[in-house]
mmCIF file of N, CA, C and O in Angstrom:
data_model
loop_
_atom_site.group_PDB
_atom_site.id
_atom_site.type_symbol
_atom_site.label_atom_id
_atom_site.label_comp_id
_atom_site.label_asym_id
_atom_site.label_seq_id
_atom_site.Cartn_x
_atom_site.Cartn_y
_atom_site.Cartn_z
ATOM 1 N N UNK A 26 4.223 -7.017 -0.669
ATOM 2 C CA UNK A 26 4.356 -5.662 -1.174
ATOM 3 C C UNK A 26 4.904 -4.744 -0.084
ATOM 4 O O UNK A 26 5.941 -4.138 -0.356
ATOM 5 N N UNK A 27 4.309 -4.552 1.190
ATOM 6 C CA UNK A 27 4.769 -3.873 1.831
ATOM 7 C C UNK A 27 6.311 -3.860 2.494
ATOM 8 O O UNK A 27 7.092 -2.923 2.652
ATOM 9 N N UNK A 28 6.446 -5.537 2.872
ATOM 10 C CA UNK A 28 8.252 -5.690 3.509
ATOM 11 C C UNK A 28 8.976 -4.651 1.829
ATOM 12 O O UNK A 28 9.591 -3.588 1.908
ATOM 13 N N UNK A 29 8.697 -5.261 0.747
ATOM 14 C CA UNK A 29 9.877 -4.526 -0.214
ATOM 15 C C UNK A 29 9.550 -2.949 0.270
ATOM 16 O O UNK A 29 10.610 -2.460 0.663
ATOM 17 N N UNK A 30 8.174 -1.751 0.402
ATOM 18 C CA UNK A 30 8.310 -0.716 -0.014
ATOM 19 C C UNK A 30 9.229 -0.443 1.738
ATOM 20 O O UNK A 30 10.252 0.233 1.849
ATOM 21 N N UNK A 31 8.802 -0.877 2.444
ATOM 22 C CA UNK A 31 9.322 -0.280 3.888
ATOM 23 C C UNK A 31 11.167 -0.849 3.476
ATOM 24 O O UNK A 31 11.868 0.022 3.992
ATOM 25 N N UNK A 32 11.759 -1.523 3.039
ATOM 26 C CA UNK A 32 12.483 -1.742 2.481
ATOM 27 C C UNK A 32 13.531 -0.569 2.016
ATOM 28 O O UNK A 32 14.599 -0.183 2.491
ATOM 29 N N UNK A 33 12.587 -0.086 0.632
ATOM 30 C CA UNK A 33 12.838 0.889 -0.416
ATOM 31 C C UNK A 33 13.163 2.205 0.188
ATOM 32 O O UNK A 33 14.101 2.989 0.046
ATOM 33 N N UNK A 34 11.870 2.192 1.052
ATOM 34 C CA UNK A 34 11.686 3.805 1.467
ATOM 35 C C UNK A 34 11.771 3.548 3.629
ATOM 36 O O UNK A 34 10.911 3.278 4.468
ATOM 37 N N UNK A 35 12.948 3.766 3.685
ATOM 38 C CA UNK A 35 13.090 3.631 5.109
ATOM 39 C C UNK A 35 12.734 4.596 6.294
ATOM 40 O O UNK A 35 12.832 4.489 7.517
ATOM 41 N N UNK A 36 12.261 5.629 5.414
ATOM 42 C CA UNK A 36 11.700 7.209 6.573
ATOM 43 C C UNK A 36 10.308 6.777 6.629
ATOM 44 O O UNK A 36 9.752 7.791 7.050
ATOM 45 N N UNK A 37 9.501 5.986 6.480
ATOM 46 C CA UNK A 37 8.651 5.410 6.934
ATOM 47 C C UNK A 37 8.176 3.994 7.990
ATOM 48 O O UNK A 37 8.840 2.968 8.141
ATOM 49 N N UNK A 38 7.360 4.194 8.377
ATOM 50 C CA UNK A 38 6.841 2.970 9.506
ATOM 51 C C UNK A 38 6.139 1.819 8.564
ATOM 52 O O UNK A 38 5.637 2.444 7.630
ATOM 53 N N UNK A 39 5.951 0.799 8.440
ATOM 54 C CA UNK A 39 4.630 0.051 8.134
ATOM 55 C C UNK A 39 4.183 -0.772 9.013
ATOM 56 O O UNK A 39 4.807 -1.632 9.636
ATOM 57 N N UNK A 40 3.264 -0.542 9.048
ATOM 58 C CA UNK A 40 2.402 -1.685 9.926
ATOM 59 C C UNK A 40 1.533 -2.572 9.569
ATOM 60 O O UNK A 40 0.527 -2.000 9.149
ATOM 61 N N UNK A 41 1.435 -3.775 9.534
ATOM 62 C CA UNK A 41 0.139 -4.608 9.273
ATOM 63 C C UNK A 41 -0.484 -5.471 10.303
ATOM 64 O O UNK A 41 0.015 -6.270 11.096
ATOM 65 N N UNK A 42 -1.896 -5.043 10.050
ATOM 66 C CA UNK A 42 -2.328 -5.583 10.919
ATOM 67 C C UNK A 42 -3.465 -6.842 9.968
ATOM 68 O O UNK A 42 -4.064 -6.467 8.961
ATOM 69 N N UNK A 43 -3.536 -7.645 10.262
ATOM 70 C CA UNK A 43 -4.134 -8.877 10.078
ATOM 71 C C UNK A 43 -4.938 -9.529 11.201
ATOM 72 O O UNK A 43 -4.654 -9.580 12.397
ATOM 73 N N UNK A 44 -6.076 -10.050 10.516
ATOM 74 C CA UNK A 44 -6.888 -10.327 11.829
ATOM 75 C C UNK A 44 -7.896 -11.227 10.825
ATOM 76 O O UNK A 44 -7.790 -11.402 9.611
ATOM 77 N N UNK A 45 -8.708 -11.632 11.573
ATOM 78 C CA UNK A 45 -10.171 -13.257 10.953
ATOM 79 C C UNK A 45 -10.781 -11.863 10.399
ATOM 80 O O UNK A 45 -10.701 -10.776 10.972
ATOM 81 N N UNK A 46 -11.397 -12.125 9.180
ATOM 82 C CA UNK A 46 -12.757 -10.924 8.769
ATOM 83 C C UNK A 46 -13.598 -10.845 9.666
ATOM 84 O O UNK A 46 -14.023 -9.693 9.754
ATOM 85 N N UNK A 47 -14.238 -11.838 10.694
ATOM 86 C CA UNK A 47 -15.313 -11.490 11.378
ATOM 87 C C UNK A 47 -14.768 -10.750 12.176
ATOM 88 O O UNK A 47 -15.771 -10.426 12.811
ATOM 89 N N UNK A 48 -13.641 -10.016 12.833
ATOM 90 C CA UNK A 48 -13.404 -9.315 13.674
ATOM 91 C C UNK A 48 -13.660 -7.835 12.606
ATOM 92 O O UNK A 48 -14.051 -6.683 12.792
ATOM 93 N N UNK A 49 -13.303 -8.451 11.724
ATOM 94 C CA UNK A 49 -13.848 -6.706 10.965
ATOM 95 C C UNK A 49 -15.182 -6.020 10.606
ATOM 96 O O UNK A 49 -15.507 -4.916 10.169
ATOM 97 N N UNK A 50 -15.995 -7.474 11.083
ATOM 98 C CA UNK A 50 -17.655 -7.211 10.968
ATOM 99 C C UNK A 50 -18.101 -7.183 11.606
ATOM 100 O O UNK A 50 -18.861 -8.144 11.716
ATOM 101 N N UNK A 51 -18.165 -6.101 12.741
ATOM 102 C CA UNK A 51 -18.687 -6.126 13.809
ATOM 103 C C UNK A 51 -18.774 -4.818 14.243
ATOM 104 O O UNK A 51 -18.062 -3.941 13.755
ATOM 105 N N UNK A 52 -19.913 -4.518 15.473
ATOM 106 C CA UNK A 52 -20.653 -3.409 15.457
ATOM 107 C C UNK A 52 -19.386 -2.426 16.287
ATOM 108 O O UNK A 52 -19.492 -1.199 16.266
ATOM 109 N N UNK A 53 -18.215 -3.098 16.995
ATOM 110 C CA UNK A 53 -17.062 -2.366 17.428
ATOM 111 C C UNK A 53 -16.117 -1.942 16.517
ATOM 112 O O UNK A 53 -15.639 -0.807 16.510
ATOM 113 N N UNK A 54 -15.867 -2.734 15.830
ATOM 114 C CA UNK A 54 -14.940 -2.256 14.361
ATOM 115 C C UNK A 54 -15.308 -0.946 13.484
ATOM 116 O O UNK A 54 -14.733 0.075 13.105
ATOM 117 N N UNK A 55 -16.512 -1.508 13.377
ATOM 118 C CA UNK A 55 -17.394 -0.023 12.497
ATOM 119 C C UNK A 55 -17.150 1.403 13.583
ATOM 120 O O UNK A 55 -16.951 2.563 13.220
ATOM 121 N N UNK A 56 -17.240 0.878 14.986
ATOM 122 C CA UNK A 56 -16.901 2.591 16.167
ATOM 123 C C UNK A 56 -15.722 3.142 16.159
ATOM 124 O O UNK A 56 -15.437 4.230 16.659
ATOM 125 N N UNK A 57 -14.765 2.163 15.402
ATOM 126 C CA UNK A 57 -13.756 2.655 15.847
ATOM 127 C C UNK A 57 -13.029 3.653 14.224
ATOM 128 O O UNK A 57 -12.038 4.374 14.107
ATOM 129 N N UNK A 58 -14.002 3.256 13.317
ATOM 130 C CA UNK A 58 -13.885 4.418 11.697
ATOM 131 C C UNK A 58 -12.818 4.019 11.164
ATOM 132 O O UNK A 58 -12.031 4.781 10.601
ATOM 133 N N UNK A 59 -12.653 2.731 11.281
ATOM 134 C CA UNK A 59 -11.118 3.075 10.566
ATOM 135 C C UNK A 59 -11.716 1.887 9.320
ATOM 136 O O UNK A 59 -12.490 0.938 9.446
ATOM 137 N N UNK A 60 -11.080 2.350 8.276
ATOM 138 C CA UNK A 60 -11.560 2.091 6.662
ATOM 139 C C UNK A 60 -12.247 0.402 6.976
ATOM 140 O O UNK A 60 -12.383 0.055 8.149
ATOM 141 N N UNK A 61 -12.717 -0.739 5.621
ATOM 142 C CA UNK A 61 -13.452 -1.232 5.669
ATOM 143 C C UNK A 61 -12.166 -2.279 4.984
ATOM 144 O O UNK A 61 -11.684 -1.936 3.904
ATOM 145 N N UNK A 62 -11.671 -3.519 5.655
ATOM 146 C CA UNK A 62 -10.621 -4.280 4.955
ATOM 147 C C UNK A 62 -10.841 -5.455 3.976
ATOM 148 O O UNK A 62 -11.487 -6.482 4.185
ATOM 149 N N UNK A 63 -10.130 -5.067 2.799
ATOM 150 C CA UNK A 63 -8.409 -4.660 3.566
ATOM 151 C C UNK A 63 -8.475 -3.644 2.970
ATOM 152 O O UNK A 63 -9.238 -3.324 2.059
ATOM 153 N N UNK A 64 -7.598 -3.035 3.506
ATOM 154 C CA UNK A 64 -6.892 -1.467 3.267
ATOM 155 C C UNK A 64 -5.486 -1.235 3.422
ATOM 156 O O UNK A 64 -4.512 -1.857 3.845
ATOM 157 N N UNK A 65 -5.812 0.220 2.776
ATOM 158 C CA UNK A 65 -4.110 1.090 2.949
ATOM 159 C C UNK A 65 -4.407 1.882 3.272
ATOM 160 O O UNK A 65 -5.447 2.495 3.029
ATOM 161 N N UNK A 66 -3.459 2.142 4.015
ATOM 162 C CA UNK A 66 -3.381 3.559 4.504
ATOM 163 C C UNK A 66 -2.073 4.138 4.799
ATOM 164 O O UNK A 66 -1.097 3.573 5.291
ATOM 165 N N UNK A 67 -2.242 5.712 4.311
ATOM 166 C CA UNK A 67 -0.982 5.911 4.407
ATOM 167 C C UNK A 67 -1.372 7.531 5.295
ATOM 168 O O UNK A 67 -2.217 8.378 5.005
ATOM 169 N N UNK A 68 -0.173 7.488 6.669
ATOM 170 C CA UNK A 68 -0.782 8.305 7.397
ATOM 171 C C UNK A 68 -1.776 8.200 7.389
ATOM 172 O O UNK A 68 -2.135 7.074 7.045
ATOM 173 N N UNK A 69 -3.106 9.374 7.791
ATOM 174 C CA UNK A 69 -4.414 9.647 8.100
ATOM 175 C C UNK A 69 -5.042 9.659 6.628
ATOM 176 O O UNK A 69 -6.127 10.200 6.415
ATOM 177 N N UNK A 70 -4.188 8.940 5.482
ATOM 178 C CA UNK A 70 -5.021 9.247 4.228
ATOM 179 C C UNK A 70 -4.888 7.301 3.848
ATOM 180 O O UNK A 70 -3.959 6.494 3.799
ATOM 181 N N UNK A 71 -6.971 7.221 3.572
ATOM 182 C CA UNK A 71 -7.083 5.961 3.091
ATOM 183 C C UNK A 71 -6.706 5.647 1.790
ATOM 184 O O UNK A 71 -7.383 6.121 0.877
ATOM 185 N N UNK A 72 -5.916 5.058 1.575
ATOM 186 C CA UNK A 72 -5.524 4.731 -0.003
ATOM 187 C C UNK A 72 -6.494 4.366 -0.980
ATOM 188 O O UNK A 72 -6.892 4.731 -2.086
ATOM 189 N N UNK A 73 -6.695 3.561 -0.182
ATOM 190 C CA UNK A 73 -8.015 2.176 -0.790
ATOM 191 C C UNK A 73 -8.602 1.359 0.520
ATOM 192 O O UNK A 73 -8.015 1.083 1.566
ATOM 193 N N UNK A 74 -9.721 1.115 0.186
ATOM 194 C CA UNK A 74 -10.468 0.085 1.215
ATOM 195 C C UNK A 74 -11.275 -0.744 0.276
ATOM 196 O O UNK A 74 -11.423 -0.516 -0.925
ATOM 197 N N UNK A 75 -11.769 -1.708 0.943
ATOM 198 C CA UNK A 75 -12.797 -3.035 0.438
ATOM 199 C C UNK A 75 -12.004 -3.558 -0.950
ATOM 200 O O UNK A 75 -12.767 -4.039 -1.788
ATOM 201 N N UNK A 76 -10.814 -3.535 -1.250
ATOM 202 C CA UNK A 76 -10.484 -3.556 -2.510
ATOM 203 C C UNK A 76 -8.448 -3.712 -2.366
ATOM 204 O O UNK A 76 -7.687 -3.214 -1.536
ATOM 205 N N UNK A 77 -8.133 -4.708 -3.701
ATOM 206 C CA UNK A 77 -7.034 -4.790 -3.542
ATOM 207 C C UNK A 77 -6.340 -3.255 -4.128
ATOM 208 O O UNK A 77 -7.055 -2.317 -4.479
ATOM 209 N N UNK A 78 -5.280 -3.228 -4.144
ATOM 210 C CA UNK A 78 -4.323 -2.096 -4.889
ATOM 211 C C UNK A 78 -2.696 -2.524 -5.389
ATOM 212 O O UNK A 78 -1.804 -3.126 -4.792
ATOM 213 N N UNK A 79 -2.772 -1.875 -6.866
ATOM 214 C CA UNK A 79 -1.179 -2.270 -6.962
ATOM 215 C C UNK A 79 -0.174 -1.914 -6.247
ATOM 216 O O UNK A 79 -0.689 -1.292 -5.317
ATOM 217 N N UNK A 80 0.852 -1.919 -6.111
ATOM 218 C CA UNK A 80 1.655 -1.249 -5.496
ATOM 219 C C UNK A 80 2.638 -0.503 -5.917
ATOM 220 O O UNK A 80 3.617 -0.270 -5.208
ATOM 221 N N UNK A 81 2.442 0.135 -7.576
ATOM 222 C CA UNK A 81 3.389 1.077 -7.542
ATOM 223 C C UNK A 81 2.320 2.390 -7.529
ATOM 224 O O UNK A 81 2.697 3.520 -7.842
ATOM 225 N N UNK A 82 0.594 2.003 -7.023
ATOM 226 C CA UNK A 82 -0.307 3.204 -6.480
ATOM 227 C C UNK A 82 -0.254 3.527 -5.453
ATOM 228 O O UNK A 82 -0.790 4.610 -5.221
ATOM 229 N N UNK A 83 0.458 2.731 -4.189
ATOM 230 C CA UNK A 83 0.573 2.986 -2.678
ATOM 231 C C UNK A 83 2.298 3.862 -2.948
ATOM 232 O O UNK A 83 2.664 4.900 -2.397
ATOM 233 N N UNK A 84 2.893 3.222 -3.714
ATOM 234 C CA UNK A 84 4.064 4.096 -3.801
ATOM 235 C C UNK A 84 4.390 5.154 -4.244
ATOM 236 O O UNK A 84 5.370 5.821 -3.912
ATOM 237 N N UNK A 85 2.965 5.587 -5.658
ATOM 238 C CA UNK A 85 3.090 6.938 -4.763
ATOM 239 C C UNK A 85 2.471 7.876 -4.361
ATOM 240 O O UNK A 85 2.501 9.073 -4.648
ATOM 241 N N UNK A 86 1.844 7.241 -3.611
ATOM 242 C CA UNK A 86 0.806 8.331 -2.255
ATOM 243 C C UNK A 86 2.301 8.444 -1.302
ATOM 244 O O UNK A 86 2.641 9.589 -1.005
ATOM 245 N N UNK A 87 3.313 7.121 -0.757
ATOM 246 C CA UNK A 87 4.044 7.452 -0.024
ATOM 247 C C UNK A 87 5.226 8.183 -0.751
ATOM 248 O O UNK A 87 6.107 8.494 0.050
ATOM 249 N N UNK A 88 5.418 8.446 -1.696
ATOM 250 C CA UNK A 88 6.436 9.598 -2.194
ATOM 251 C C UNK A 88 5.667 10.611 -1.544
ATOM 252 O O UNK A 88 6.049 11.042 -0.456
ATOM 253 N N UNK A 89 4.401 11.134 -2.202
ATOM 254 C CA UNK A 89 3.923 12.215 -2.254
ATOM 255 C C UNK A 89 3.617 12.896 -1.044
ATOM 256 O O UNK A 89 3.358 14.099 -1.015
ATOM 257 N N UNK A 90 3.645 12.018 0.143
ATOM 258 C CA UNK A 90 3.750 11.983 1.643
ATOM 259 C C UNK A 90 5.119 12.256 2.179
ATOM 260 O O UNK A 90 5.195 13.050 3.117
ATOM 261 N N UNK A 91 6.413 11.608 1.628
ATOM 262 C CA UNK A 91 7.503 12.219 2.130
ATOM 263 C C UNK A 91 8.040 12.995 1.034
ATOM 264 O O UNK A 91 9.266 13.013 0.927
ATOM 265 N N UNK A 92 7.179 13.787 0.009
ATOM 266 C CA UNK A 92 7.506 15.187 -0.432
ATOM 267 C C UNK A 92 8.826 14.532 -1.502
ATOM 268 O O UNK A 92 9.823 15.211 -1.254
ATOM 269 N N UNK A 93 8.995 13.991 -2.050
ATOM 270 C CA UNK A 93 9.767 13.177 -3.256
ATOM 271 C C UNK A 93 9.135 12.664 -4.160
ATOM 272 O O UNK A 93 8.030 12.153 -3.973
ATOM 273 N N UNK A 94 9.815 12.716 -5.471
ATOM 274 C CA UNK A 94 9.275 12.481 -6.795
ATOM 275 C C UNK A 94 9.161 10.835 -6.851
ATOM 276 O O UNK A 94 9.824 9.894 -6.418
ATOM 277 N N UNK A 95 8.111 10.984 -7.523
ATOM 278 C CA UNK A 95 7.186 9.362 -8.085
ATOM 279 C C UNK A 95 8.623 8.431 -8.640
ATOM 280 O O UNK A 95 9.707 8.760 -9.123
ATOM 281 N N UNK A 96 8.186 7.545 -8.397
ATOM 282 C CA UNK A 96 9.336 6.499 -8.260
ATOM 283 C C UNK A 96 8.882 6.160 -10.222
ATOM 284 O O UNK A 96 7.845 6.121 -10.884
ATOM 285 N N UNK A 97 10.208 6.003 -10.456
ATOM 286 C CA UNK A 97 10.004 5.196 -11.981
ATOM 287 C C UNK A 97 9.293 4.173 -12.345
ATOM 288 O O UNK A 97 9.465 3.080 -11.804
ATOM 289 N N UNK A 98 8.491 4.338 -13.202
ATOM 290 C CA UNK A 98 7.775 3.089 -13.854
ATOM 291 C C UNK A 98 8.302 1.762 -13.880
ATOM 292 O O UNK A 98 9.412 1.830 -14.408
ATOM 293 N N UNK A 99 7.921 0.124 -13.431
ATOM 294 C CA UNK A 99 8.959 -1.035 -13.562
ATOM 295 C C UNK A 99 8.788 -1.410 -15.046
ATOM 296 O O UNK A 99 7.881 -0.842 -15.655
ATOM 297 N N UNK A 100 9.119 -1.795 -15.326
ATOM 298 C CA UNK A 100 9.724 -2.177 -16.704
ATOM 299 C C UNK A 100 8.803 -3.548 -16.582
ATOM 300 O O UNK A 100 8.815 -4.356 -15.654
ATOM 301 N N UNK A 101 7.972 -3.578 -17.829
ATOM 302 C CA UNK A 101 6.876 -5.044 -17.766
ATOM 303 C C UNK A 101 7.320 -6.176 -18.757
ATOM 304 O O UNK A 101 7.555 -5.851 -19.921
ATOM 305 N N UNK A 102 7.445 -7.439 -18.384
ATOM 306 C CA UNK A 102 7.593 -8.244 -18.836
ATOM 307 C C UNK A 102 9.002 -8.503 -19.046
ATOM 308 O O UNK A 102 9.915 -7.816 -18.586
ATOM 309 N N UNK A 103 9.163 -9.859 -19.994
ATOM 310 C CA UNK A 103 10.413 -9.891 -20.077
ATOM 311 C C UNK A 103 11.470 -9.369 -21.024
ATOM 312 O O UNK A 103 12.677 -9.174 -20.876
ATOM 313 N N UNK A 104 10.913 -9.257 -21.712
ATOM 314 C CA UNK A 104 11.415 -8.523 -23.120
ATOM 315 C C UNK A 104 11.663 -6.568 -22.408
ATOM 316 O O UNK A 104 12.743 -6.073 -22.728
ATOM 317 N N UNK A 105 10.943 -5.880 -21.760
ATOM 318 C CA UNK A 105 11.453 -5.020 -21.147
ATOM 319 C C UNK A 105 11.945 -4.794 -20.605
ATOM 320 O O UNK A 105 12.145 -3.598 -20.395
ATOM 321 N N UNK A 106 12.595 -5.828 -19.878
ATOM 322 C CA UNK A 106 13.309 -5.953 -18.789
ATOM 323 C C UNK A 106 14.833 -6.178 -19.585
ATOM 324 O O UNK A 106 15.832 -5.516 -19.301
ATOM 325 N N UNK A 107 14.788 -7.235 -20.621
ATOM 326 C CA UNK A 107 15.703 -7.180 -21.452
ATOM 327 C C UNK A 107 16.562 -6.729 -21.857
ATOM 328 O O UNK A 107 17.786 -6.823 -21.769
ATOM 329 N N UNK A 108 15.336 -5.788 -22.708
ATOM 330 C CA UNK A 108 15.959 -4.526 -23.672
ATOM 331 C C UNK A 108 15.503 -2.734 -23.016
ATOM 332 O O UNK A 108 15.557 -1.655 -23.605
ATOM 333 N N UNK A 109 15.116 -3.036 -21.738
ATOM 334 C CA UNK A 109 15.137 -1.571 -21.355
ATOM 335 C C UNK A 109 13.615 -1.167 -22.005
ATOM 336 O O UNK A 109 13.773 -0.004 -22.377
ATOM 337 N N UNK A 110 12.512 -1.485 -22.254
ATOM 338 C CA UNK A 110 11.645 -0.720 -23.252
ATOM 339 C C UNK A 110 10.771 -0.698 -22.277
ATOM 340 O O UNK A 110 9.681 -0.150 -22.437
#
């Protein structure tokens, strides 16, 4: 999800960080406040934590962050994709 949106939307950074869960359970992780993984985050605003998220909901917190309108709905399945519906 993220290589396509950093992709899409290039005035942004992404970063991922990945790591073993037990590094996320631990009494240093919790000092350092940063959300409970996995997460998003966009800038200083948590998207979501402890929990997955779609990604046309991270897309648009990051519109709404670089001040541009919500990206169009994708078109579901195949038959919409098709015929446009």
């Amino acid at each position: 999800m993220m290589p396509r949106l950093g992709q899409k939307y290039k005035d942004i950074k992404i970063e991922v960080t990945s790591k073993p869960n037990a590094e996320y359970q631990n009494d240093d992780y919790f000092a350092l406040d940063l959300p409970v993984a996995p997460a998003v985050m966009v800038g200083e605003e948590i998207v979501v934590e402890g929990a997955n998220i779609a990604q046309d909901k991270v897309e648009k917190v990051i519109c709404r962050c670089l001040g541009i309108a919500d990206p169009e709905p994708e078109k579901k399945g195949i038959l919409g994709r098709l015929f446009g519906k």
